[in-house]
Coordinates of C-alpha atoms in Angstrom, one line a residue:
X1 CA -19.3 10.0 -18.6
X2 CA -23.1 10.4 -18.5
X3 CA -25.0 13.6 -17.9
X4 CA -24.6 13.9 -14.0
X5 CA -20.7 14.0 -14.6
X6 CA -21.2 17.0 -16.7
X7 CA -23.2 19.1 -14.4
X8 CA -27.0 19.1 -14.3
X9 CA -29.2 16.8 -16.4
X10 CA -32.9 17.2 -16.6
X11 CA -32.7 19.7 -13.8
X12 CA -31.4 16.9 -11.5
X13 CA -28.9 17.9 -8.9
X14 CA -26.1 15.3 -9.4
X15 CA -25.6 15.1 -5.6
X16 CA -29.2 14.0 -5.4
X17 CA -28.4 10.8 -7.5
X18 CA -26.3 9.6 -4.7
X19 CA -28.4 8.0 -2.2
X20 CA -27.6 6.7 1.4
X21 CA -28.5 3.0 1.6
X22 CA -29.6 2.4 5.2
X23 CA -28.6 -1.3 5.2
X24 CA -25.1 -0.7 4.2
X25 CA -24.4 2.9 5.4
X26 CA -22.7 3.5 2.0
X27 CA -23.9 6.0 -0.8
X28 CA -25.1 4.5 -4.1
X29 CA -25.5 6.0 -7.5
X30 CA -29.1 6.1 -8.8
X31 CA -29.4 7.1 -12.4
X32 CA -32.7 7.8 -14.2
X33 CA -32.6 6.9 -18.1
X34 CA -34.2 9.3 -20.5
X35 CA -36.8 6.9 -21.6
X36 CA -39.5 6.1 -19.0
X37 CA -39.9 2.5 -18.0
X38 CA -43.0 0.8 -16.6
X39 CA -42.7 -0.5 -13.1
X40 CA -42.3 -4.2 -12.8
X41 CA -45.6 -6.0 -12.1
X42 CA -45.9 -8.0 -8.9
X43 CA -47.9 -8.3 -5.8
X44 CA -48.1 -5.3 -3.6
X45 CA -45.9 -5.6 -0.6
X46 CA -47.9 -5.5 2.5
X47 CA -47.1 -3.0 5.3
X48 CA -45.1 -4.4 8.3
X49 CA -47.6 -5.6 11.0
X50 CA -45.9 -3.5 13.8
X51 CA -45.3 -0.4 11.6
X52 CA -41.7 -0.3 12.7
X53 CA -40.2 0.4 9.3
X54 CA -43.3 1.7 7.4
X55 CA -41.3 4.4 5.7
X56 CA -38.9 1.8 4.2
X57 CA -41.9 -0.2 3.0
X58 CA -43.7 2.8 1.6
X59 CA -40.8 4.2 -0.5
X60 CA -42.0 4.2 -4.2
X61 CA -40.2 2.8 -7.2
X62 CA -40.3 6.0 -9.5
X63 CA -41.1 5.4 -13.0
X64 CA -37.9 4.8 -15.0
X65 CA -35.9 4.2 -11.9
X66 CA -33.5 1.3 -11.8
X67 CA -31.7 -0.4 -8.9
X68 CA -28.0 -0.3 -8.9
X69 CA -27.3 -3.0 -6.3
X70 CA -29.1 -5.9 -5.0
X71 CA -30.9 -5.3 -1.6
X72 CA -32.1 -7.4 1.2
X73 CA -35.7 -8.6 0.9
X74 CA -38.3 -6.3 2.4
X75 CA -36.1 -3.2 2.1
X76 CA -35.6 -0.5 -0.4
X77 CA -33.3 2.5 -0.7
X78 CA -35.3 5.7 -0.3
X79 CA -35.6 7.9 -3.5
X80 CA -33.5 11.1 -3.9
X81 CA -34.7 14.2 -2.0
X82 CA -35.5 15.9 -5.3
X83 CA -37.6 13.0 -6.4
X84 CA -39.7 13.1 -3.3
X85 CA -40.3 16.8 -3.8
X86 CA -41.4 16.4 -7.3
X87 CA -43.6 13.4 -6.4
X88 CA -45.5 15.4 -3.8
X89 CA -44.6 13.0 -0.9
X90 CA -45.9 14.9 2.2
X91 CA -43.5 15.7 5.0
X92 CA -44.1 14.3 8.5
X93 CA -46.1 16.7 10.5
X94 CA -44.2 18.6 13.2
X95 CA -44.5 17.1 16.6
X96 CA -45.4 13.7 15.2
X97 CA -42.8 11.0 15.8
X98 CA -41.4 9.6 12.4
X99 CA -42.2 6.0 11.7
X100 CA -38.7 5.4 10.2
X101 CA -36.2 4.4 12.7
X102 CA -33.4 6.8 12.5
X103 CA -30.2 5.4 10.8
X104 CA -27.1 5.9 12.7
X105 CA -24.9 8.2 10.7
X106 CA -21.2 7.7 10.4
X107 CA -19.2 10.7 11.8
X108 CA -17.7 13.0 9.1
X109 CA -14.2 12.0 10.2
X110 CA -15.0 8.3 9.8
X111 CA -16.5 9.0 6.3
X112 CA -13.4 11.0 5.3
X113 CA -11.2 8.0 6.6
X114 CA -13.0 5.6 4.5
X115 CA -13.2 7.7 1.5
X116 CA -9.6 8.8 1.5
X117 CA -8.4 5.2 1.1
X118 CA -4.7 5.4 0.5
X119 CA -4.1 9.1 0.8
X120 CA -1.5 8.4 3.3
X121 CA 0.5 6.1 1.0
X122 CA 0.0 7.5 -2.4
X123 CA -2.7 9.5 -4.0
X124 CA -3.1 7.0 -6.8
X125 CA -4.3 4.4 -4.2
X126 CA -6.7 6.9 -2.7
X127 CA -8.6 7.9 -5.7
X128 CA -8.6 4.3 -6.9
X129 CA -10.4 3.3 -3.5
X130 CA -12.8 6.2 -4.1
X131 CA -13.8 4.5 -7.3
X132 CA -16.1 2.0 -5.3
X133 CA -18.3 4.8 -4.9
X134 CA -18.7 5.4 -8.5
X135 CA -19.7 2.8 -11.2
X136 CA -18.4 -0.5 -12.6
X137 CA -17.1 0.9 -15.9
X138 CA -14.2 2.4 -14.0
X139 CA -12.6 -1.0 -14.3
X140 CA -12.2 -0.4 -18.1
X141 CA -10.0 2.6 -17.2
X142 CA -7.4 0.5 -15.3
X143 CA -4.4 -0.8 -17.3
X144 CA -2.9 -3.9 -15.7
X145 CA 0.4 -5.8 -16.3
X146 CA 1.3 -9.4 -15.2
X147 CA 3.8 -9.5 -12.3
X148 CA 5.3 -12.6 -13.7
X149 CA 5.4 -14.3 -10.3
X150 CA 7.9 -11.6 -9.0
X151 CA 5.2 -10.6 -6.2
X152 CA 3.9 -12.4 -3.3
X153 CA 0.5 -13.0 -4.9
X154 CA -1.1 -9.8 -3.7
X155 CA -1.5 -8.0 -0.4
X156 CA -3.5 -9.5 2.5
X157 CA -5.7 -7.8 4.9
X158 CA -4.3 -9.5 7.9
X159 CA -0.5 -9.1 7.1
X160 CA 2.1 -6.3 6.7
X161 CA 1.7 -4.8 3.2
X162 CA 4.6 -4.0 0.8
X163 CA 3.5 -1.9 -2.4
X164 CA 6.1 -0.9 -4.9
X165 CA 5.3 2.5 -6.5
X166 CA 7.0 3.3 -9.7
X167 CA 7.1 6.8 -11.5
X168 CA 8.3 6.5 -15.0
X169 CA 9.9 9.2 -17.1
X170 CA 7.9 8.1 -20.3
X171 CA 7.0 11.2 -22.2
X172 CA 3.8 10.0 -23.9
X173 CA 0.8 12.3 -23.5
X174 CA 0.0 15.9 -24.6
X175 CA 2.7 18.4 -23.7
X176 CA 5.2 15.8 -22.5
X177 CA 7.4 15.4 -25.5
X178 CA 9.3 18.6 -24.7
X179 CA 10.7 17.2 -21.4
X180 CA 14.3 15.9 -21.7
X181 CA 14.5 12.5 -23.5
X182 CA 11.4 12.5 -25.6
X183 CA 12.2 9.0 -26.9
X184 CA 12.3 7.3 -23.4
X185 CA 10.7 4.0 -23.2
X186 CA 9.9 4.7 -19.6
X187 CA 12.5 3.9 -16.8
X188 CA 12.0 3.7 -13.2
X189 CA 12.7 7.3 -12.5
X190 CA 11.0 7.4 -9.1
X191 CA 10.7 4.3 -7.0
X192 CA 9.2 4.1 -3.5
X193 CA 8.8 0.8 -1.5
X194 CA 5.7 1.5 0.7
X195 CA 5.6 -0.8 3.8
X196 CA 2.5 -0.8 5.9
X197 CA 2.7 -2.3 9.4
X198 CA 0.6 -5.5 10.1
X199 CA -1.4 -3.5 12.8
X200 CA -1.8 -0.5 10.4
X201 CA -0.4 1.8 13.0
X202 CA 2.4 3.1 10.9
X203 CA 4.0 3.0 7.4
X204 CA 7.5 3.6 5.9
X205 CA 7.9 5.1 2.3
X206 CA 11.4 4.1 1.4
X207 CA 12.8 5.9 -1.7
X208 CA 15.2 4.0 -3.9
X209 CA 17.6 6.4 -6.0
X210 CA 17.4 5.9 -9.7
X211 CA 21.2 6.2 -9.9
X212 CA 21.9 3.5 -7.5
X213 CA 24.2 0.9 -8.7
X214 CA 22.5 -2.6 -8.5
X215 CA 22.3 -6.1 -10.0
X216 CA 19.3 -6.5 -12.1
X217 CA 18.4 -10.3 -12.0
X218 CA 17.0 -12.4 -14.9
X219 CA 13.4 -11.7 -15.5
X220 CA 11.0 -14.2 -16.8
X221 CA 8.3 -12.2 -18.7
X222 CA 5.0 -13.0 -20.1
X223 CA 4.8 -12.1 -23.9
X224 CA 1.7 -10.8 -25.6
X225 CA 1.1 -14.3 -27.3
X226 CA 1.1 -16.1 -23.8
X227 CA 4.7 -17.4 -24.2
X228 CA 7.4 -16.6 -21.6
X229 CA 10.6 -15.0 -22.4
X230 CA 13.6 -14.6 -20.0
X231 CA 15.1 -11.2 -20.2
X232 CA 18.8 -11.4 -19.2
X233 CA 19.9 -9.5 -16.1
X234 CA 22.6 -6.9 -15.8
X235 CA 25.4 -6.5 -13.3
X236 CA 26.5 -3.0 -11.9
X237 CA 23.9 -0.9 -13.6
X238 CA 21.7 2.0 -12.5
X239 CA 18.5 1.1 -10.7
X240 CA 16.4 2.9 -13.2
X241 CA 17.4 0.3 -15.9
X242 CA 15.3 -2.4 -14.2
X243 CA 12.4 -1.0 -16.1
X244 CA 12.1 -0.2 -19.8
X245 CA 15.7 -1.3 -20.7
X246 CA 15.7 -4.3 -23.0
X247 CA 12.0 -4.4 -22.7
X248 CA 12.0 -5.0 -19.0
X249 CA 8.4 -4.7 -17.3
X250 CA 7.5 -3.7 -13.7
X251 CA 8.0 -7.3 -12.6
X252 CA 11.8 -6.9 -13.3
X253 CA 11.8 -3.8 -11.0
X254 CA 10.1 -5.9 -8.4
X255 CA 12.8 -8.6 -8.6
X256 CA 15.4 -5.9 -8.5
X257 CA 14.0 -4.6 -5.3
X258 CA 13.8 -8.0 -3.7
X259 CA 17.5 -8.7 -4.6
X260 CA 18.5 -5.3 -3.2
X261 CA 16.5 -5.2 0.1
X262 CA 15.4 -8.9 0.8
X263 CA 11.8 -7.6 0.8
X264 CA 9.5 -9.1 -1.7
X265 CA 6.8 -6.6 -2.8
X266 CA 3.1 -7.8 -2.8
X267 CA 1.9 -5.4 -5.7
X268 CA 3.1 -2.7 -7.8
X269 CA 1.6 0.6 -9.2
X270 CA 3.1 2.6 -12.2
X271 CA 2.3 6.3 -13.0
X272 CA 3.8 8.4 -15.7
X273 CA 4.1 12.2 -16.3
X274 CA 0.3 12.6 -17.1
X275 CA -0.6 11.2 -13.7
X276 CA 1.1 14.0 -11.8
X277 CA -0.7 16.5 -13.9
X278 CA -4.2 15.0 -13.8
X279 CA -4.3 14.0 -10.2
X280 CA -3.2 17.5 -8.9
X281 CA -5.8 19.2 -11.1
X282 CA -8.4 16.8 -9.8
X283 CA -7.7 17.9 -6.3
X284 CA -7.5 21.6 -7.2
X285 CA -3.7 21.8 -6.6
X286 CA -1.5 21.2 -3.6
X287 CA 0.5 23.5 -1.4
X288 CA 4.4 23.2 -1.5
X289 CA 7.1 25.5 0.1
X290 CA 10.5 26.7 -1.1
X291 CA 13.2 28.2 1.1
X292 CA 14.7 30.1 -2.0
X293 CA 13.8 31.2 -5.6
X294 CA 14.0 28.5 -8.3
X295 CA 14.3 29.1 -11.8
X296 CA 15.3 25.7 -13.6
X297 CA 14.9 25.9 -17.4
X298 CA 15.4 22.1 -17.7
X299 CA 12.3 21.3 -15.7
X300 CA 10.5 24.5 -16.7
X301 CA 10.0 25.3 -12.9
X302 CA 10.2 29.1 -11.9
X303 CA 8.7 29.8 -8.5
X304 CA 9.7 32.4 -5.9
X305 CA 10.6 31.7 -2.2
X306 CA 7.6 30.8 0.0
X307 CA 4.4 28.9 -0.3
X308 CA 2.7 28.1 -3.6
X309 CA -0.3 26.1 -4.8
X310 CA 0.7 24.0 -7.9
X311 CA -1.0 21.7 -10.2
X312 CA -0.8 20.4 -13.7
X313 CA 2.4 21.4 -15.7
X314 CA 3.8 23.3 -12.7
X315 CA 3.4 20.2 -10.5
X316 CA 5.1 18.1 -12.9
X317 CA 8.0 20.6 -13.1
X318 CA 8.3 20.6 -9.2
X319 CA 8.8 16.8 -9.0
X320 CA 11.2 16.8 -11.8
X321 CA 13.4 19.7 -10.9
X322 CA 16.9 18.9 -9.4
X323 CA 19.4 21.5 -10.8
X324 CA 18.1 24.3 -8.6
X325 CA 18.0 22.4 -5.2
X326 CA 20.5 20.9 -2.9
X327 CA 23.5 19.7 -4.6
X328 CA 21.7 19.4 -8.0
X329 CA 21.4 15.7 -8.2
X330 CA 18.9 13.0 -8.0
X331 CA 19.0 12.7 -4.2
X332 CA 18.0 16.4 -3.9
X333 CA 15.1 15.6 -6.2
X334 CA 14.0 12.8 -3.9
X335 CA 13.4 15.4 -1.1
X336 CA 11.2 17.3 -3.4
X337 CA 9.2 14.4 -4.4
X338 CA 8.6 13.4 -0.9
X339 CA 7.5 17.0 0.1
X340 CA 5.2 16.8 -2.8
X341 CA 3.6 13.5 -1.8
X342 CA 3.2 14.6 1.8
X343 CA 1.4 17.8 0.6
X344 CA -0.8 15.9 -1.7
X345 CA -1.7 13.3 1.2
X346 CA -2.6 16.2 3.5
X347 CA -4.8 17.9 0.8
X348 CA -6.7 14.7 0.3
X349 CA -6.9 14.1 4.1
X350 CA -8.5 17.4 4.9
X351 CA -10.1 18.5 1.7
X352 CA -14.0 18.6 1.6
X353 CA -13.8 17.0 -1.9
X354 CA -13.9 13.8 -0.1
X355 CA -17.4 14.5 1.4
X356 CA -18.8 15.3 -2.1
X357 CA -19.9 12.3 -4.2
X358 CA -20.0 14.5 -7.4
X359 CA -16.2 15.5 -6.8
X360 CA -15.3 12.0 -5.8
X361 CA -16.3 10.9 -9.5
X362 CA -13.7 13.3 -11.0
X363 CA -11.0 11.8 -8.7
X364 CA -11.9 8.4 -9.4
X365 CA -12.0 8.9 -13.2
X366 CA -8.4 10.7 -13.0
X367 CA -6.9 8.1 -10.7
X368 CA -8.0 4.9 -12.7
X369 CA -6.9 6.5 -15.9
X370 CA -3.4 7.3 -14.4
X371 CA -2.8 3.9 -13.0
X372 CA -0.9 0.7 -14.4
X373 CA -1.1 -2.0 -11.9
X374 CA -0.2 -5.6 -11.5
X375 CA -2.8 -8.2 -12.4
X376 CA -3.6 -8.9 -8.8
X377 CA -5.0 -5.2 -8.4
X378 CA -6.8 -4.8 -11.7
X379 CA -10.3 -4.3 -10.3
X380 CA -11.9 -1.5 -8.4
X381 CA -13.0 -3.9 -5.6
X382 CA -9.3 -4.9 -5.0
X383 CA -8.1 -1.3 -5.1
X384 CA -10.9 -0.4 -2.7
X385 CA -9.9 -3.1 -0.4
X386 CA -6.2 -1.9 -0.5
X387 CA -7.3 1.7 0.0
X388 CA -9.3 1.0 3.0
X389 CA -6.4 -0.8 4.6
X390 CA -4.1 2.1 3.8
X391 CA -6.8 4.6 5.1
X392 CA -6.3 3.3 8.6
X393 CA -2.9 5.2 8.7
X394 CA -2.4 8.5 10.5
X395 CA -0.1 10.9 8.4
X396 CA 2.0 11.6 11.4
X397 CA 3.1 8.0 11.4
X398 CA 3.9 7.8 7.8
X399 CA 7.7 8.2 7.4
X400 CA 9.5 9.2 4.2
X401 CA 13.2 8.1 4.1
X402 CA 15.8 7.0 1.5
X403 CA 18.0 4.0 1.1
X404 CA 21.3 5.0 2.7
X405 CA 24.0 5.5 -0.1
X406 CA 27.3 7.0 -0.7
X407 CA 29.0 8.3 -3.8
X408 CA 30.3 5.6 -6.1
X409 CA 34.0 5.4 -5.5
X410 CA 34.7 4.0 -8.9
X411 CA 33.8 7.2 -10.6
X412 CA 35.8 10.5 -10.7
X413 CA 32.7 12.4 -11.4
X414 CA 30.1 11.2 -9.0
X415 CA 27.2 10.6 -11.3
X416 CA 25.9 7.3 -9.4
X417 CA 25.9 6.1 -5.9
X418 CA 26.2 2.7 -4.1
X419 CA 24.8 1.3 -0.9
X420 CA 26.1 2.5 2.3
X421 CA 27.0 -0.9 3.6
X422 CA 27.1 0.3 7.2
X423 CA 23.6 1.7 7.3
X424 CA 21.4 0.2 4.6
X425 CA 21.2 -3.3 6.0
X426 CA 19.8 -2.1 9.2
X427 CA 17.2 -0.1 7.3
X428 CA 16.1 -3.1 5.3
X429 CA 15.9 -5.3 8.4
X430 CA 13.8 -2.8 10.3
X431 CA 11.2 -2.8 7.3
X432 CA 11.4 -6.5 7.0
X433 CA 10.7 -6.9 10.8
X434 CA 7.8 -4.4 10.8
X435 CA 9.6 -1.9 13.0
X436 CA 8.1 1.6 13.0
X437 CA 10.3 4.6 12.1
X438 CA 8.1 6.8 14.2
X439 CA 7.0 6.6 18.0
X440 CA 3.6 4.9 18.0
X441 CA 1.7 3.1 20.7
X442 CA 2.0 -0.5 20.3
X443 CA -1.3 -2.3 19.9
X444 CA 0.1 -5.6 21.0
X445 CA 2.2 -4.5 24.1
X446 CA 0.8 -7.3 26.3
X447 CA 1.8 -9.8 23.6
X448 CA 5.4 -8.4 23.3
X449 CA 5.7 -8.4 27.1
X450 CA 4.7 -12.1 27.1
X451 CA 7.2 -13.0 24.3
X452 CA 10.1 -11.2 26.3
X453 CA 9.0 -13.2 29.5
X454 CA 9.8 -16.3 27.5
X455 CA 13.4 -15.6 27.6
X456 CA 13.6 -14.9 31.3
X457 CA 14.3 -17.8 33.7
X458 CA 16.7 -20.8 34.1
X459 CA 18.5 -22.1 31.2
X460 CA 19.5 -25.8 30.8
X461 CA 23.0 -26.7 29.9
X462 CA 23.7 -27.0 26.3
X463 CA 24.2 -30.8 26.7
X464 CA 20.7 -31.3 27.8
X465 CA 19.2 -29.6 24.9
X466 CA 17.2 -32.1 22.7
X467 CA 16.2 -30.6 19.3
X468 CA 15.1 -31.7 15.7
X469 CA 16.0 -29.2 13.0
X470 CA 13.8 -28.7 9.9
X471 CA 14.4 -26.5 6.9
X472 CA 11.2 -24.4 6.4
X473 CA 12.3 -21.9 3.8
X474 CA 16.0 -21.3 4.2
X475 CA 18.6 -22.2 1.8
X476 CA 19.2 -25.7 0.9
X477 CA 21.7 -27.5 3.3
X478 CA 20.9 -25.0 6.1
X479 CA 19.5 -27.6 8.5
X480 CA 22.8 -29.8 8.2
X481 CA 24.8 -26.6 8.6
X482 CA 23.1 -25.7 11.9
X483 CA 23.3 -29.3 13.1
X484 CA 27.2 -29.3 12.5
X485 CA 27.6 -25.9 14.2
X486 CA 25.4 -26.9 17.3
X487 CA 27.3 -30.1 17.8
X488 CA 30.7 -29.0 17.1
X489 CA 30.8 -25.5 18.3
X490 CA 28.0 -25.2 20.9
X491 CA 27.9 -28.6 22.6
X492 CA 24.2 -29.3 21.6
X493 CA 25.0 -32.8 21.0
X494 CA 21.4 -34.2 21.3
X495 CA 20.3 -32.7 18.0
X496 CA 19.5 -34.2 14.6
X497 CA 18.6 -33.1 11.1
X498 CA 14.9 -34.0 10.4
X499 CA 14.9 -32.8 6.7
X500 CA 12.4 -30.3 5.1
X501 CA 9.3 -28.9 7.0
X502 CA 5.9 -29.5 5.6
X503 CA 5.4 -25.7 5.2
X504 CA 7.7 -22.8 4.4
X505 CA 7.9 -20.0 7.1
X506 CA 8.8 -16.4 6.9
X507 CA 10.6 -16.6 10.3
X508 CA 12.5 -19.2 12.1
X509 CA 10.6 -20.7 15.1
X510 CA 11.3 -22.9 18.1
X511 CA 8.4 -24.9 19.4
X512 CA 8.8 -26.6 22.7
X513 CA 6.7 -28.6 25.4
X514 CA 5.6 -27.6 28.8
X515 CA 8.6 -29.2 30.5
X516 CA 11.2 -27.8 27.9
X517 CA 11.1 -24.1 28.6
X518 CA 14.7 -24.2 30.2
X519 CA 15.9 -26.0 27.0
X520 CA 14.2 -23.5 24.7
X521 CA 15.9 -20.6 26.6
X522 CA 19.4 -21.9 26.2
X523 CA 18.9 -22.8 22.4
X524 CA 17.3 -19.2 22.0
X525 CA 20.4 -17.8 23.7
X526 CA 22.8 -19.7 21.4
X527 CA 21.1 -18.9 18.2
X528 CA 19.9 -15.2 19.1
X529 CA 16.2 -16.1 18.8
X530 CA 13.7 -13.5 20.0
X531 CA 10.9 -14.1 22.3
X532 CA 8.6 -14.0 19.4
X533 CA 10.4 -17.1 17.8
X534 CA 9.5 -19.3 20.8
X535 CA 6.2 -21.1 20.5
X536 CA 4.8 -23.0 23.6
X537 CA 3.2 -26.2 22.3
X538 CA 3.9 -29.9 22.4
X539 CA 7.1 -31.8 22.2
X540 CA 7.8 -34.3 19.5
X541 CA 9.5 -37.7 19.5
X542 CA 13.1 -37.8 17.9
X543 CA 14.6 -40.7 16.1
X544 CA 15.5 -42.3 19.3
X545 CA 12.0 -42.1 20.6
X546 CA 12.8 -39.4 23.1
X547 CA 10.9 -35.9 23.5
X548 CA 12.4 -33.2 21.6
X549 CA 11.9 -29.5 20.6
X550 CA 11.3 -28.6 16.9
X551 CA 13.6 -25.9 15.3
X552 CA 12.3 -24.7 12.0
X553 CA 14.6 -22.6 10.0
X554 CA 12.5 -19.9 8.0
X555 CA 13.3 -17.5 5.2
X556 CA 15.0 -15.1 7.6
X557 CA 17.7 -17.6 8.4
X558 CA 21.1 -16.1 7.5
X559 CA 23.5 -18.8 8.3
X560 CA 24.8 -20.9 11.1
X561 CA 26.0 -18.7 14.0
X562 CA 24.3 -15.6 12.8
X563 CA 22.0 -14.0 15.3
X564 CA 18.3 -14.2 14.5
X565 CA 17.2 -11.5 17.0
X566 CA 14.9 -9.1 15.2
X567 CA 15.4 -5.3 15.5
X568 CA 13.1 -3.6 17.8
X569 CA 14.2 0.1 17.1
X570 CA 14.6 1.7 13.8
X571 CA 18.0 2.9 12.8
X572 CA 18.9 6.6 12.9
X573 CA 18.4 8.0 9.4
X574 CA 17.3 11.2 7.8
X575 CA 13.5 11.1 7.6
X576 CA 10.4 13.2 7.5
X577 CA 6.6 12.5 8.2
X578 CA 3.7 13.2 6.0
X579 CA 2.1 15.6 8.6
X580 CA 4.8 18.2 8.5
X581 CA 5.9 20.8 6.0
X582 CA 9.5 21.1 5.2
X583 CA 10.6 23.9 2.7
X584 CA 12.8 22.8 -0.1
X585 CA 16.3 24.4 -0.1

């Protein structure tokens, strides 16, 4: 870091080096090199004829001062307060109206919302988003790994977001070799699938137990020389083997999550033991609560009952301990980790650190060094965009929950778990269909009411329904399977297979013309389509030259005769929210 990161340099207050740009409303870092530089020669800028922004045109370019960002023609960012005092610039006389137009300041709450970035999702996202206030060299701190095509290609601002957060048990770094398996290659010890709703009103952090028995699929992986190697999959192994084992990369964990949940992550972020220590130190510790005394020699955690501020080694011990809480297993530790993340998010959300540019530098440095991200998130700019999207969340609408599991019946000593088949699918469907696990006001209530109205009204007889069926992302042969089922079992004889759709769709849709609403309602009832799947539009012509509706089978299609009605309410599962403190027992 340069001088301002170490305290004061040349009697300059570091905070004075962050200057508000009135054109953007954001602070910018202005540094003064030790060697004076001559001002760039050029014609003197004339004052504005109306004097409306004279102060902006009068701002001096102090000797040795350099611009950090390009500005609009005719405007300059004012010099720091300390520089104006040293330069002897006179203050505006009392009672005289200042010539500068007052800049409308953002509220403190809005600044905090922008600067926190992803604090409601995971602290790593937040401090990475804060990096946009710092300097371009932070990009060099970030380590990136290819997602090998396992993701969606990166998150999008106008869509729901799915980020895979992976905490590894890799013991590299000072003081970490003494924890457990010092030779670990770094397995998926803590994994959270973070889903952020499309309207950013809510989010779900779904923890995946490391001891869950899963099938790890084959994993095409890019090698250092640019070639690709397929790492063979494994059947019936612990989830944590999806990373590290047999040289598996985070992209293999991505593929395993997709196979397990049916949800394809957009991006991943990986943190090791050092991340927990450095980030908690950067925020001056977080507050956690214990319902009993804990003394765990394996994790090195020794805390009495009550509330404690923890950071560094103690914070790492807290998220690693499991033998002294609950039933002493990994599921009990997940509860501790969720409490820790909630406390960390609350600290960032309300901490005045976020209003101090100097302190934000410390957070940005720690966060970017702690990250390993996929190659779609490898720049400060992209992380900033993600952080600002996540920063729209309210902690009370961020839900922590865990994949429903039961003890593995194949084991006498229950060291592993398997999916609870009666509960887990409903959780996965809720996440896939953007259903909130908390009660939030729906921003699109009017649209949802309109969708529901499409299903109400007269339904035509099945024999009058005329429809063309396209495959737009379902498994091969799905269009023919639906055709056979409709004609043979449901009496929709005026139907035909129209082949593959020009584009793939995430969800199945039924498009119909103005005079086909009754037919659409009948087909929706037969197939279990929701109002959202019905798309008023234009009819098309079938192979006989007659008007017909268009049914496009999307990636959500599960088979002929299987209802496609999306859930509207989250299942009843154990959960907590980031705004509440729950003492660990």
